[in-house]
CSV table of C-alpha atoms and ligand atoms in Angstrom, one decimal:
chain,number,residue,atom,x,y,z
A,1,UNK,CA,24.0,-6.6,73.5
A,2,UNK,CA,23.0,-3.0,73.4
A,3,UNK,CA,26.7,-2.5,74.6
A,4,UNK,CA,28.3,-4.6,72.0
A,5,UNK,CA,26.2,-2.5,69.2
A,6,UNK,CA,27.9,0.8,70.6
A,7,UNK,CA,31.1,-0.5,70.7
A,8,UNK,CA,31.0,-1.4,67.2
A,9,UNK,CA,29.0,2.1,66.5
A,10,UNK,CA,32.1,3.7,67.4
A,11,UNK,CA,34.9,1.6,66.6
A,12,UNK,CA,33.5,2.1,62.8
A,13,UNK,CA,33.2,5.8,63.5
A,14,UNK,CA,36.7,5.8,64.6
A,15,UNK,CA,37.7,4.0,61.8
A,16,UNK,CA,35.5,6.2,59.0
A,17,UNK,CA,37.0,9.2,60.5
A,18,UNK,CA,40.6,7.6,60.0
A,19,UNK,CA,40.0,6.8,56.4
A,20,UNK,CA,39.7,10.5,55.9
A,21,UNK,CA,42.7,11.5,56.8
A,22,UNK,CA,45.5,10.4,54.3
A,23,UNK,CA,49.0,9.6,55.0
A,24,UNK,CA,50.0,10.3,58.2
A,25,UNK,CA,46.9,8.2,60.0
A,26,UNK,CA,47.8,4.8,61.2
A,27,UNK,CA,45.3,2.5,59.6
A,28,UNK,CA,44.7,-0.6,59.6
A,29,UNK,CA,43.3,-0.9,55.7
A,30,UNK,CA,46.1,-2.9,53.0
A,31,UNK,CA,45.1,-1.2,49.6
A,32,UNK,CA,43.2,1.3,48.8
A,33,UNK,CA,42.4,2.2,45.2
A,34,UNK,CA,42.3,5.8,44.1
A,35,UNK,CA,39.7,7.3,42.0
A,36,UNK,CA,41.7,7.5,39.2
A,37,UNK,CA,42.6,3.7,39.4
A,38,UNK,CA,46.3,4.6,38.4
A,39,UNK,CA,47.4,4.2,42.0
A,40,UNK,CA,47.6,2.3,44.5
A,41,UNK,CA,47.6,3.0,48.2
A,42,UNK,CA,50.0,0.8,50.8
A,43,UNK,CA,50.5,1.2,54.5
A,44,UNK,CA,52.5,-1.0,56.0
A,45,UNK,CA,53.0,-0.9,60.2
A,46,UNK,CA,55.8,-1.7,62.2
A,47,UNK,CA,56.9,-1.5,66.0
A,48,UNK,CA,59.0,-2.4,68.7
A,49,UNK,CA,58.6,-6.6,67.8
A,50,UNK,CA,60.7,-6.3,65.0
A,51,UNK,CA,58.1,-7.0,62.8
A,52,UNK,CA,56.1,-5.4,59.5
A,53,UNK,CA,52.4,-5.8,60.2
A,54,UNK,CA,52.2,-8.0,56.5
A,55,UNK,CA,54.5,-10.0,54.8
A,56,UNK,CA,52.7,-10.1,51.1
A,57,UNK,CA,51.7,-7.2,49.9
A,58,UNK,CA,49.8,-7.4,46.0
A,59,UNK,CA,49.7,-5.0,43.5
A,60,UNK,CA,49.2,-4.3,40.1
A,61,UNK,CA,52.3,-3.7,37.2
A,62,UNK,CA,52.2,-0.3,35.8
A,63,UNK,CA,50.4,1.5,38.8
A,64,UNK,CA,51.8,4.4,40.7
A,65,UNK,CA,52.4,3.2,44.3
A,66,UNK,CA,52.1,5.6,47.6
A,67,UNK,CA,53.9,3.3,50.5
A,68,UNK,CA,53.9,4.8,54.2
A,69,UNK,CA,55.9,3.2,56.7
A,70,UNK,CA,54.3,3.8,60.2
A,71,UNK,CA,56.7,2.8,63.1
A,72,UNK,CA,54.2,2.5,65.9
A,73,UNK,CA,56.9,1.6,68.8
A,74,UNK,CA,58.6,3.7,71.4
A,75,UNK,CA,62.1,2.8,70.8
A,76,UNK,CA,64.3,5.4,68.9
A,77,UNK,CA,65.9,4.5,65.2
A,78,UNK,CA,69.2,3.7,67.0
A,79,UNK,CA,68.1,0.8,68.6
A,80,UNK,CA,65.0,-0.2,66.9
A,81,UNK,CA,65.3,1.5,64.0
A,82,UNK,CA,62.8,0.1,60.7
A,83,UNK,CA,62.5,0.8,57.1
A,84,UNK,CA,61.0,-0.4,53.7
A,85,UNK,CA,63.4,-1.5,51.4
A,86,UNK,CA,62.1,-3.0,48.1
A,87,UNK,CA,65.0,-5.2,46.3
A,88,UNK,CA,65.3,-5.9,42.4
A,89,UNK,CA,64.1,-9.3,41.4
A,90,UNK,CA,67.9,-10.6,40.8
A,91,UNK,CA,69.2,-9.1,44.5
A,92,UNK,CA,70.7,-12.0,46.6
A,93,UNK,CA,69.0,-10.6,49.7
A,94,UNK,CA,71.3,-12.2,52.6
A,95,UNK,CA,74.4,-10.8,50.7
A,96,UNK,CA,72.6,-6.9,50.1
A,97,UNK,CA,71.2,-7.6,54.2
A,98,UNK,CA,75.4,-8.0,55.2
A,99,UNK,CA,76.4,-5.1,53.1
A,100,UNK,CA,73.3,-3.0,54.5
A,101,UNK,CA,74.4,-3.8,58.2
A,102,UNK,CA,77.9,-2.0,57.3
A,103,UNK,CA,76.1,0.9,55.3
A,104,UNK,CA,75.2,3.0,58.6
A,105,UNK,CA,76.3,6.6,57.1
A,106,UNK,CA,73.4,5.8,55.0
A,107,UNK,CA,70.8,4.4,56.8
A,108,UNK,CA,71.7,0.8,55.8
A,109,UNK,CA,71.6,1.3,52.2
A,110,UNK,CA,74.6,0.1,50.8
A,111,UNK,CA,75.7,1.1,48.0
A,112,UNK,CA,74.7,0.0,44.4
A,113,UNK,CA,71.9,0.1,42.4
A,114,UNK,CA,69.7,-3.0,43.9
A,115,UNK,CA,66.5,-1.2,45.0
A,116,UNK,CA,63.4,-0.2,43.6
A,117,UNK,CA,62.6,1.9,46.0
A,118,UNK,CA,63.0,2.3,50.1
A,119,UNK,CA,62.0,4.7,52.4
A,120,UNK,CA,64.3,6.9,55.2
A,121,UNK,CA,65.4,4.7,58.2
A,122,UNK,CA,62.5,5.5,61.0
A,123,UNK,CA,62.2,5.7,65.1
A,124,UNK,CA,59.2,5.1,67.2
A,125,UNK,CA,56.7,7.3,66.2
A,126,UNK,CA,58.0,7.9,62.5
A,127,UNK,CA,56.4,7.6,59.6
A,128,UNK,CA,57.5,8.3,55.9
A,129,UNK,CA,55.9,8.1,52.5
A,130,UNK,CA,57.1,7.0,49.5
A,131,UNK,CA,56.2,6.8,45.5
A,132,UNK,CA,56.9,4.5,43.1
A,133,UNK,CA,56.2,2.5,39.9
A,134,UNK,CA,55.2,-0.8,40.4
A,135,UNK,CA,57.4,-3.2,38.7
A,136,UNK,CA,56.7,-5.4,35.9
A,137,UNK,CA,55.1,-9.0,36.7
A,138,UNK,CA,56.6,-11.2,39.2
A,139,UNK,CA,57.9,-11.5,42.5
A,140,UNK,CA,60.1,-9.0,44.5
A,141,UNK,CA,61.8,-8.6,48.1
A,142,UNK,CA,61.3,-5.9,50.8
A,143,UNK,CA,63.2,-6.2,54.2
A,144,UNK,CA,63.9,-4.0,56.9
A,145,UNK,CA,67.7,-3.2,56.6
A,146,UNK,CA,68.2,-2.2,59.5
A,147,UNK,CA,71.0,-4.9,61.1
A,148,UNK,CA,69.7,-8.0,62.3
A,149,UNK,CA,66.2,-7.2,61.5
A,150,UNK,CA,65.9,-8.9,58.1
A,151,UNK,CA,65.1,-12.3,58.7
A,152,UNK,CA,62.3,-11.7,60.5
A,153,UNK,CA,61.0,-8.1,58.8
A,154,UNK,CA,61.1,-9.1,55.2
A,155,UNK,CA,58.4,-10.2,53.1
A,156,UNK,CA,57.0,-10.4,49.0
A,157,UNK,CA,55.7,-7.6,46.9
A,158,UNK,CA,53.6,-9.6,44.0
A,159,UNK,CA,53.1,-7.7,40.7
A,160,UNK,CA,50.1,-9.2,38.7
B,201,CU,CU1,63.7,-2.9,61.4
């Protein structure tokens, strides 16, 4: 019992001590309001599975949106390569995820004006932030673009 206890002591230490440290800290927390209550905080995780560490992720319209992208695998961006790629409500997503696959001089963003915002294409150990405006009410897209990773990395982005 005593054990357990200081496990958990210093698992929330550990965690305390991450919540500090903005940005570049892998954490594990979804949202985090800001003091000012204008923004919104997002981390989203990825690694070598081929998978984002949430597949809904809820916000509010109007606010200003900080997303990092943490790529916690070993593999480099050529073969395991992950980003955040938020679409436009109207985007046919299996038709943008084709074109994307072909867009490699530009890290699988084909071109045309069908994002609301993305971050740069990352390897193992990568991590990139990213602002935005959240999007008026309703339901959006993000995928990985990266080629053949779509399916499985992609998930909603609810405005309320
Ligand atoms: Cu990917």
């Amino acid at each position: 019992m005593r054990k357990l206890l200081l496990i958990y002591f210093f698992s929330s230490l550990i965690f305390s001590c991450g919540e500090n440290k903005k940005n570049k800290t892998i954490n594990p927390g979804v949202q985090k309001k800001s003091d000012d209550n204008l923004s919104t905080e997002i981390v989203l995780n990825s690694d070598d599975t081929m998978k984002f560490d949430k597949n809904v992720i809820l916000i509010e319209a109007g606010k200003l949106i900080t997303l990092t992208l943490n790529h916690n695998g070993k593999f480099s961006k050529r073969g395991m390569g992950h980003n955040f790629v938020l679409l436009k409500a109207d985007v046919d997503v299996a038709d943008f995820a084709l074109r994307a696959a072909q867009a490699y001089g530009s890290e699988y963003i084909p071109e045309g004006n069908e994002t609301i915002a993305y971050t740069k294409l990352l390897g193992g150990g990568e991590s990139d932030t990213i602002k935005f405006e959240a999007p008026k009410k309703g339901f959006y897209t993000f995928i990985c673009s990266f080629p053949g990773h779509w399916q499985l990395m992609k998930g909603k982005l609810i405005v309320k």
